mmCIF file of C-alpha atoms in Angstrom:
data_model
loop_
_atom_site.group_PDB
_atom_site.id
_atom_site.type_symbol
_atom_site.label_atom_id
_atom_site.label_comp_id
_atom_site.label_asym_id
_atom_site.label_seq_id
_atom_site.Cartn_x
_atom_site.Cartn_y
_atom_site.Cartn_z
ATOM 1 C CA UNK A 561 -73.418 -84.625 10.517
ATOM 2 C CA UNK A 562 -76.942 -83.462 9.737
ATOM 3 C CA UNK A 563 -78.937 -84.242 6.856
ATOM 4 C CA UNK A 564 -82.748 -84.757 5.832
ATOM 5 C CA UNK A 565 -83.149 -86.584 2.918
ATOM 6 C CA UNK A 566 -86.692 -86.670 0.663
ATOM 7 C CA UNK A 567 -88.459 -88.089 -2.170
ATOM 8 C CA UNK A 568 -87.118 -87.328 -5.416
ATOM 9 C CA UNK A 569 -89.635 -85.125 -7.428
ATOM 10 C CA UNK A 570 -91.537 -83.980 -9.097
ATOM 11 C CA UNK A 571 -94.385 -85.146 -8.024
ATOM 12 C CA UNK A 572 -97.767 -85.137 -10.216
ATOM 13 C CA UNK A 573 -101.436 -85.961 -8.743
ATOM 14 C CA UNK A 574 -105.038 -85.161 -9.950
ATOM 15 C CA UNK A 575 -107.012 -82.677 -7.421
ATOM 16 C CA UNK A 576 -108.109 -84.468 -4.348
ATOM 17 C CA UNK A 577 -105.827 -87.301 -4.602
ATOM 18 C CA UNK A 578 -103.699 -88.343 -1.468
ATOM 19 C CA UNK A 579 -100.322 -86.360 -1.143
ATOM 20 C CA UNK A 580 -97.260 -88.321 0.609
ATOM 21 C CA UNK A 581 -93.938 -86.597 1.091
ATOM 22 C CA UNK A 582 -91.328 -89.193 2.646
ATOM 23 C CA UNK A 583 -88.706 -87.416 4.892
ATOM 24 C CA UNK A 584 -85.932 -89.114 6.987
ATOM 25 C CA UNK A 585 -83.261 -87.553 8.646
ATOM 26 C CA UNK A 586 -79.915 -88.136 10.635
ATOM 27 C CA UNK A 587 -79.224 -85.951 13.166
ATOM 28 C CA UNK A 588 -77.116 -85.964 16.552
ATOM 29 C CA UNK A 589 -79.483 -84.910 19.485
ATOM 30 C CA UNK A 590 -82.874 -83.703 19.198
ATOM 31 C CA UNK A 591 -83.454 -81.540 16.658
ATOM 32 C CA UNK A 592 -86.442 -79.559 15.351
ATOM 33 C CA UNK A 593 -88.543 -80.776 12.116
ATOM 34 C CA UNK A 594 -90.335 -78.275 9.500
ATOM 35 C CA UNK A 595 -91.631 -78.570 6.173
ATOM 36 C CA UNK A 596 -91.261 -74.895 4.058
ATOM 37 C CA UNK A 597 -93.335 -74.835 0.700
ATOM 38 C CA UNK A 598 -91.808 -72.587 -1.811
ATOM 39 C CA UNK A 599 -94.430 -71.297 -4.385
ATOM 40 C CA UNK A 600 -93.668 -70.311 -8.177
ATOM 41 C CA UNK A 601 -91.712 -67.020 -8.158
ATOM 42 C CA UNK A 602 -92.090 -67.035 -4.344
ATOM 43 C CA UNK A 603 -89.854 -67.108 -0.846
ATOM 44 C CA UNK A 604 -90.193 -70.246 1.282
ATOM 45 C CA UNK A 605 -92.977 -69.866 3.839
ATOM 46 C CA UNK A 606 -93.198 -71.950 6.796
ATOM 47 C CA UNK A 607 -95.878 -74.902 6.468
ATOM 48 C CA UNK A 608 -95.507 -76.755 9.693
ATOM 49 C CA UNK A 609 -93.430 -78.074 12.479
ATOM 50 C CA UNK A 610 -92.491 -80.461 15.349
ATOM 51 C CA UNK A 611 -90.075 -79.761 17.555
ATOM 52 C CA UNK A 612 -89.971 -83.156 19.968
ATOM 53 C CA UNK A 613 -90.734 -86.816 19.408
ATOM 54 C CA UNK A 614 -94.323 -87.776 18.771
ATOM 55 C CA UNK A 615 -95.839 -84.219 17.878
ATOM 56 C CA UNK A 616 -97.956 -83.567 14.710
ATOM 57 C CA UNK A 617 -97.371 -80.441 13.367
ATOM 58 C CA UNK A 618 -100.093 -79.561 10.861
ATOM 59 C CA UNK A 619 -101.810 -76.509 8.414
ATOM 60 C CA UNK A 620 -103.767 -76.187 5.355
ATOM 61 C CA UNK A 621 -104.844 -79.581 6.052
ATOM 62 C CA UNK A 622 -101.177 -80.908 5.664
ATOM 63 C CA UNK A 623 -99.727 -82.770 8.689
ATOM 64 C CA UNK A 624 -96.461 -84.290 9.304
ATOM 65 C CA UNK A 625 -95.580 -86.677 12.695
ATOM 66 C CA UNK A 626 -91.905 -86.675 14.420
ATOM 67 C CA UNK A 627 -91.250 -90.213 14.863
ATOM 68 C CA UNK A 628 -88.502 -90.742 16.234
ATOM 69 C CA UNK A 629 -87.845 -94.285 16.058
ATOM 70 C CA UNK A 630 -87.926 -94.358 12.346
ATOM 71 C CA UNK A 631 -86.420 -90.660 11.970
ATOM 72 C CA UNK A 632 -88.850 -89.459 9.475
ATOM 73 C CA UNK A 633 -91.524 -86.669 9.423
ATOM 74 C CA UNK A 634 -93.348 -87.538 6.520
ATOM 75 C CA UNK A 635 -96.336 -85.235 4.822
ATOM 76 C CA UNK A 636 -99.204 -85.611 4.076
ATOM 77 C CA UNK A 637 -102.627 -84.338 2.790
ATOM 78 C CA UNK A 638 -105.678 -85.663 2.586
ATOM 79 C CA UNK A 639 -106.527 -84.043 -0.477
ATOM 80 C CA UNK A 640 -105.134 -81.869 -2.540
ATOM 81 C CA UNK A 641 -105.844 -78.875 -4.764
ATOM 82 C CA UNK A 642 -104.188 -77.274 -7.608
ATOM 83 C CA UNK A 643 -103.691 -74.114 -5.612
ATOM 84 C CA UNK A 644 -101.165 -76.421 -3.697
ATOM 85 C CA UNK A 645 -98.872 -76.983 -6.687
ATOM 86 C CA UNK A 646 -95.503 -76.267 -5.378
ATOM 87 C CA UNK A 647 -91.773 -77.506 -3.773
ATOM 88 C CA UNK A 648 -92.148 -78.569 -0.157
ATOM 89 C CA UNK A 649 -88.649 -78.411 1.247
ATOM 90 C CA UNK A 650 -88.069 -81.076 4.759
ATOM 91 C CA UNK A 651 -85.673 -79.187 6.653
ATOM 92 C CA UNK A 652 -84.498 -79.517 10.923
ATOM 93 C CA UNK A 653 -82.346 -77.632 12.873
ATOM 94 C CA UNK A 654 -80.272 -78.387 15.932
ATOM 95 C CA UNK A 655 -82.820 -77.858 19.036
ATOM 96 C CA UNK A 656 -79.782 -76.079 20.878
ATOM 97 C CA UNK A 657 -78.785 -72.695 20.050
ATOM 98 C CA UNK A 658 -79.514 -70.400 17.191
ATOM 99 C CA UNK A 659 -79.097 -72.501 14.147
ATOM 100 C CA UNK A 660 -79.024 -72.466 10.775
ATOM 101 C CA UNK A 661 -81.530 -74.884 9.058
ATOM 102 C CA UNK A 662 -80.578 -77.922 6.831
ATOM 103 C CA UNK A 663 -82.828 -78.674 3.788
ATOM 104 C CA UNK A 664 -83.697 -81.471 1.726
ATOM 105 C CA UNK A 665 -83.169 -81.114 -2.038
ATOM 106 C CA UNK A 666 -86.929 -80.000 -2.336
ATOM 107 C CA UNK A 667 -89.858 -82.034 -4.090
ATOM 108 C CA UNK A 668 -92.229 -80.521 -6.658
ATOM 109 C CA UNK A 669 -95.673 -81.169 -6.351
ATOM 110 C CA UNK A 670 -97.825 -81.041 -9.389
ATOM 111 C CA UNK A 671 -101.701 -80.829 -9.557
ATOM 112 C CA UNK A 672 -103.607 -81.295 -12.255
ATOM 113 C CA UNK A 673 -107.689 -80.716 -12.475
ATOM 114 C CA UNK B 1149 -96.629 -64.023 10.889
ATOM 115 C CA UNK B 1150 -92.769 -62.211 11.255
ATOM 116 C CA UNK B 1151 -92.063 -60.714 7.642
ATOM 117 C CA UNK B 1152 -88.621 -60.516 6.759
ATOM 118 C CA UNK B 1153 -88.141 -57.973 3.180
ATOM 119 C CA UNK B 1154 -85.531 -58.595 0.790
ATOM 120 C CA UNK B 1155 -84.138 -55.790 -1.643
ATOM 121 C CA UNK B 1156 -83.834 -55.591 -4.960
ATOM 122 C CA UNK B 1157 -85.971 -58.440 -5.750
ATOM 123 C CA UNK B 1158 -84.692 -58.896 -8.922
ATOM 124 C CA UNK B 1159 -81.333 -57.533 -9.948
ATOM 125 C CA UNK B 1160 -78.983 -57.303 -13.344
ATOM 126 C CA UNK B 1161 -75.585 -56.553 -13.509
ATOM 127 C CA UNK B 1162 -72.371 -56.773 -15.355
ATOM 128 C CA UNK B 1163 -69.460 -58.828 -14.632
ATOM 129 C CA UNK B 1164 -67.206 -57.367 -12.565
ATOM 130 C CA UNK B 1165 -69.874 -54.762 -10.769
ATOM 131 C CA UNK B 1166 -70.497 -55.221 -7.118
ATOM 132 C CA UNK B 1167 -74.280 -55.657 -6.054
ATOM 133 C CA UNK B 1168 -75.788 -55.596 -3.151
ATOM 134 C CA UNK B 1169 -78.506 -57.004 -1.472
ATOM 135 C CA UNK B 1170 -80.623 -55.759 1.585
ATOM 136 C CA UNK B 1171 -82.358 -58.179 4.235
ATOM 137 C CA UNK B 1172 -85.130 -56.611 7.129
ATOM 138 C CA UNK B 1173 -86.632 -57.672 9.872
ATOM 139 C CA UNK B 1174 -89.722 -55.375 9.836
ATOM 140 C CA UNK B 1175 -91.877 -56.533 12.816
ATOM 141 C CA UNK B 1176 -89.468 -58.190 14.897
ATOM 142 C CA UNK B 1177 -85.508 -57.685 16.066
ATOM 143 C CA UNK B 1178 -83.103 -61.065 14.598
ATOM 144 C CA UNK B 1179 -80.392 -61.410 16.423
ATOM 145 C CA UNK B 1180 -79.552 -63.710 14.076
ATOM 146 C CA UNK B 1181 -79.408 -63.708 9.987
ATOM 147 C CA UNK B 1182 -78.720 -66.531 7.589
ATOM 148 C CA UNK B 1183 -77.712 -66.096 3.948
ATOM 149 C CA UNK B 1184 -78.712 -69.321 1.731
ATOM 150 C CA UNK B 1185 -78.043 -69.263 -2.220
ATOM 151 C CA UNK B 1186 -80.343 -71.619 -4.519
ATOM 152 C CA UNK B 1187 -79.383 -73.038 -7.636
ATOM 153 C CA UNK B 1188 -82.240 -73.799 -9.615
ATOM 154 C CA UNK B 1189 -83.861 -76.970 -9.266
ATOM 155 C CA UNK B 1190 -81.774 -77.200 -6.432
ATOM 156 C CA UNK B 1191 -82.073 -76.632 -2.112
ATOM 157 C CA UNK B 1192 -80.739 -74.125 -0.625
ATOM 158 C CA UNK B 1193 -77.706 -74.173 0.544
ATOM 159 C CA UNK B 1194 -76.130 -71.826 3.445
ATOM 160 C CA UNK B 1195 -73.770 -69.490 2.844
ATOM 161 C CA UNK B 1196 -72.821 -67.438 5.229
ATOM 162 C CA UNK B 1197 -74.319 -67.183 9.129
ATOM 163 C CA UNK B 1198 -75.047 -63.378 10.599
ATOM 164 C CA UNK B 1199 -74.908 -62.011 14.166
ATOM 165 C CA UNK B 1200 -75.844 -58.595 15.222
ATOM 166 C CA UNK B 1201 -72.756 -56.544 15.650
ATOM 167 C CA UNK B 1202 -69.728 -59.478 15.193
ATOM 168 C CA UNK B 1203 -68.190 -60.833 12.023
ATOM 169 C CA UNK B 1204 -70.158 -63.079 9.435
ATOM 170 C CA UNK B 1205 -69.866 -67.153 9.896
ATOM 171 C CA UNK B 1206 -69.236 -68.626 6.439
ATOM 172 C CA UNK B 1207 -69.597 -72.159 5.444
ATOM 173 C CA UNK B 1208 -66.737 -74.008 3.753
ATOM 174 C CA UNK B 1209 -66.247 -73.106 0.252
ATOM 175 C CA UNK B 1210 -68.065 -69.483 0.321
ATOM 176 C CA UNK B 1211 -65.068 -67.240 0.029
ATOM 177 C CA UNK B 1212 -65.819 -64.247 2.581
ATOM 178 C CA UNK B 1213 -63.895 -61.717 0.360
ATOM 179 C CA UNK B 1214 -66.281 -62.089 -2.382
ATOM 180 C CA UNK B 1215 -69.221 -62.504 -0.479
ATOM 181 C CA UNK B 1216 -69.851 -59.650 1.928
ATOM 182 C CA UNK B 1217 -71.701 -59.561 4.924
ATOM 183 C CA UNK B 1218 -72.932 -56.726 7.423
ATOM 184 C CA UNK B 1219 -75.492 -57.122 10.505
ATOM 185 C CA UNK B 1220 -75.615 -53.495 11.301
ATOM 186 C CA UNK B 1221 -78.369 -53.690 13.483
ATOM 187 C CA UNK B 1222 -80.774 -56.074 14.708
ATOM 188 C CA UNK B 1223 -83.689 -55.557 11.536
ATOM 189 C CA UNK B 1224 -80.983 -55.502 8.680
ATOM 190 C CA UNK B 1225 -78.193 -57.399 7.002
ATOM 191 C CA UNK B 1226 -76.350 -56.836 3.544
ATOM 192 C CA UNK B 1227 -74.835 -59.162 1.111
ATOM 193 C CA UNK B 1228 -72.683 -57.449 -1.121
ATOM 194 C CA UNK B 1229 -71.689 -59.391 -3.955
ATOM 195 C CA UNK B 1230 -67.959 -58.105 -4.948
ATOM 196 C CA UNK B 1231 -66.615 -58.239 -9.057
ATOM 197 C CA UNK B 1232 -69.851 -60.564 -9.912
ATOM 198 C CA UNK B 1233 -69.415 -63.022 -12.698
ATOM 199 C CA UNK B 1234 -71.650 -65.149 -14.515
ATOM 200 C CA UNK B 1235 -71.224 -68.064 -12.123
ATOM 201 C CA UNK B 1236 -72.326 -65.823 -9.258
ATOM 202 C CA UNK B 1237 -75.663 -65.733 -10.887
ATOM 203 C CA UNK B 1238 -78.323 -67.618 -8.313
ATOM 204 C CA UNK B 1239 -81.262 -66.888 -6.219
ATOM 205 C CA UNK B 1240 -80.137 -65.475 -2.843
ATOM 206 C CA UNK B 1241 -82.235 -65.857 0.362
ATOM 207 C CA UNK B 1242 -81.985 -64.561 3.575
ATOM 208 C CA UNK B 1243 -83.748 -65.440 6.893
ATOM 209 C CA UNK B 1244 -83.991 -63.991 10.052
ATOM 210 C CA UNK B 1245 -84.234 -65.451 13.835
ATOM 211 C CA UNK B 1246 -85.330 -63.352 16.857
ATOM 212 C CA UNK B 1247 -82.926 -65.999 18.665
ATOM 213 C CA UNK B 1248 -82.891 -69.360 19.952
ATOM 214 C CA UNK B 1249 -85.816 -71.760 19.386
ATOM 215 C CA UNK B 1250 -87.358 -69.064 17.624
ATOM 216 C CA UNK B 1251 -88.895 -69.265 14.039
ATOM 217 C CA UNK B 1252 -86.978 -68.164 10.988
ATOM 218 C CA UNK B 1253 -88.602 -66.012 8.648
ATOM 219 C CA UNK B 1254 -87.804 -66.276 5.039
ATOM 220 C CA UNK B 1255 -87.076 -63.194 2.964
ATOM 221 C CA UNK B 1256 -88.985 -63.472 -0.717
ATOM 222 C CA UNK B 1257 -84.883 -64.281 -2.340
ATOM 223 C CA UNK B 1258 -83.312 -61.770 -5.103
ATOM 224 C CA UNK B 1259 -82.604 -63.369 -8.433
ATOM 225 C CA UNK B 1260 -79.237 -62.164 -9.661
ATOM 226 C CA UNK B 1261 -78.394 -62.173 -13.589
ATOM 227 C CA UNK B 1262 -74.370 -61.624 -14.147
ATOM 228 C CA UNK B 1263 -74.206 -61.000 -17.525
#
């Protein structure tokens, strides 16, 4: 079946460090890759996608590339800010039809000043 | 971007009450709704998948008697939580698809306390 499996959390980095989120996934076919970032006491908002091999989806100065031949859509961030303290959810979806998504257990991200 | 509302955003009840929860589409029509719970801590998990006008989808182990669902129209679906109890308590989500290869929209979730 499908699953996306990601870091254990939580995660804890001084402002402007370098962020890495490790994704993988198994999936039959082709599917589409996000990341969602849930915020204290918030909904999950979309951060980013890729929906085929090879893109780079990317926002807020987070990016994440669909490769393929390792099956992993790992993010990452330059530098990041403690306005960005919160748990990034990998997720994909079947490319085919109207889908339901499948989520990773979540990591939280912790920034400190 | 799409918003998708969520209503009551935080709700209270006894055990054994029914509650229920309210999911819109305000800028856009979803054909398709999907009903995650989160335990905290935890991912979501997906409950229960909603098409406009036919019968709920539920995943294994979410019992459709207690778990209610309605897709009335194409902007808003209902989760009715029958004879709550403690365990039920959990942070419900919905999202909302304007159909295939489209976006889903994420609802803010509704924390429910079963006291």
């Amino acid at each position: 079946g499908n699953s996306v499996t990601q870091m254990e959390g939580p995660v804890t980095l001084s402002e402007e460090a370098f962020l890495t989120i490790n994704c993988t996934y198994t999936a039959t076919g082709y599917p589409s890759l996000f990341w969602y970032v849930q915020y204290p006491g918030e909904g999950l908002q979309l951060l980013l996608k890729a929906t085929k091999a090879d893109d780079k989806g990317s926002n807020k100065g987070f990016e994440a590339t669909y490769r393929k031949e390792t099956t992993s859509f790992h993010l990452e961030k330059g530098s990041v800010q403690v306005s960005d303290s919160a748990v990034y959810f990998c997720a994909l979806r079947r490319s085919s039809g109207n889908t339901p998504l499948v989520f990773g257990k979540g990591t939280r991200l912790s920034v400190i000043a | 971007g799409a918003v998708v509302s969520q209503h009551p955003s935080r709700v209270i009840c006894k055990s054994g009450t029914s509650v229920k929860i309210e999911c819109r589409s305000l800028d856009f029509q979803a054909t398709t709704m999907f009903w995650y719970r989160q335990f905290p801590k935890q991912s979501l998990m997906l409950m229960a998948t909603s098409n406009e006008g036919s019968k709920a989808t539920y995943e294994q182990g979410v019992e459709k008697d207690k778990f209610l669902i309605n897709h009335a129209s194409l902007t808003l679906s209902t989760l009715t939580v029958t004879s709550a109890h403690p365990e039920d308590s959990s942070f419900y989500i919905c999202s909302a698809s304007g159909g295939e290869q489209e976006t889903q929209y994420f609802g803010p979730g509704t924390r429910l306390l079963v006291l």
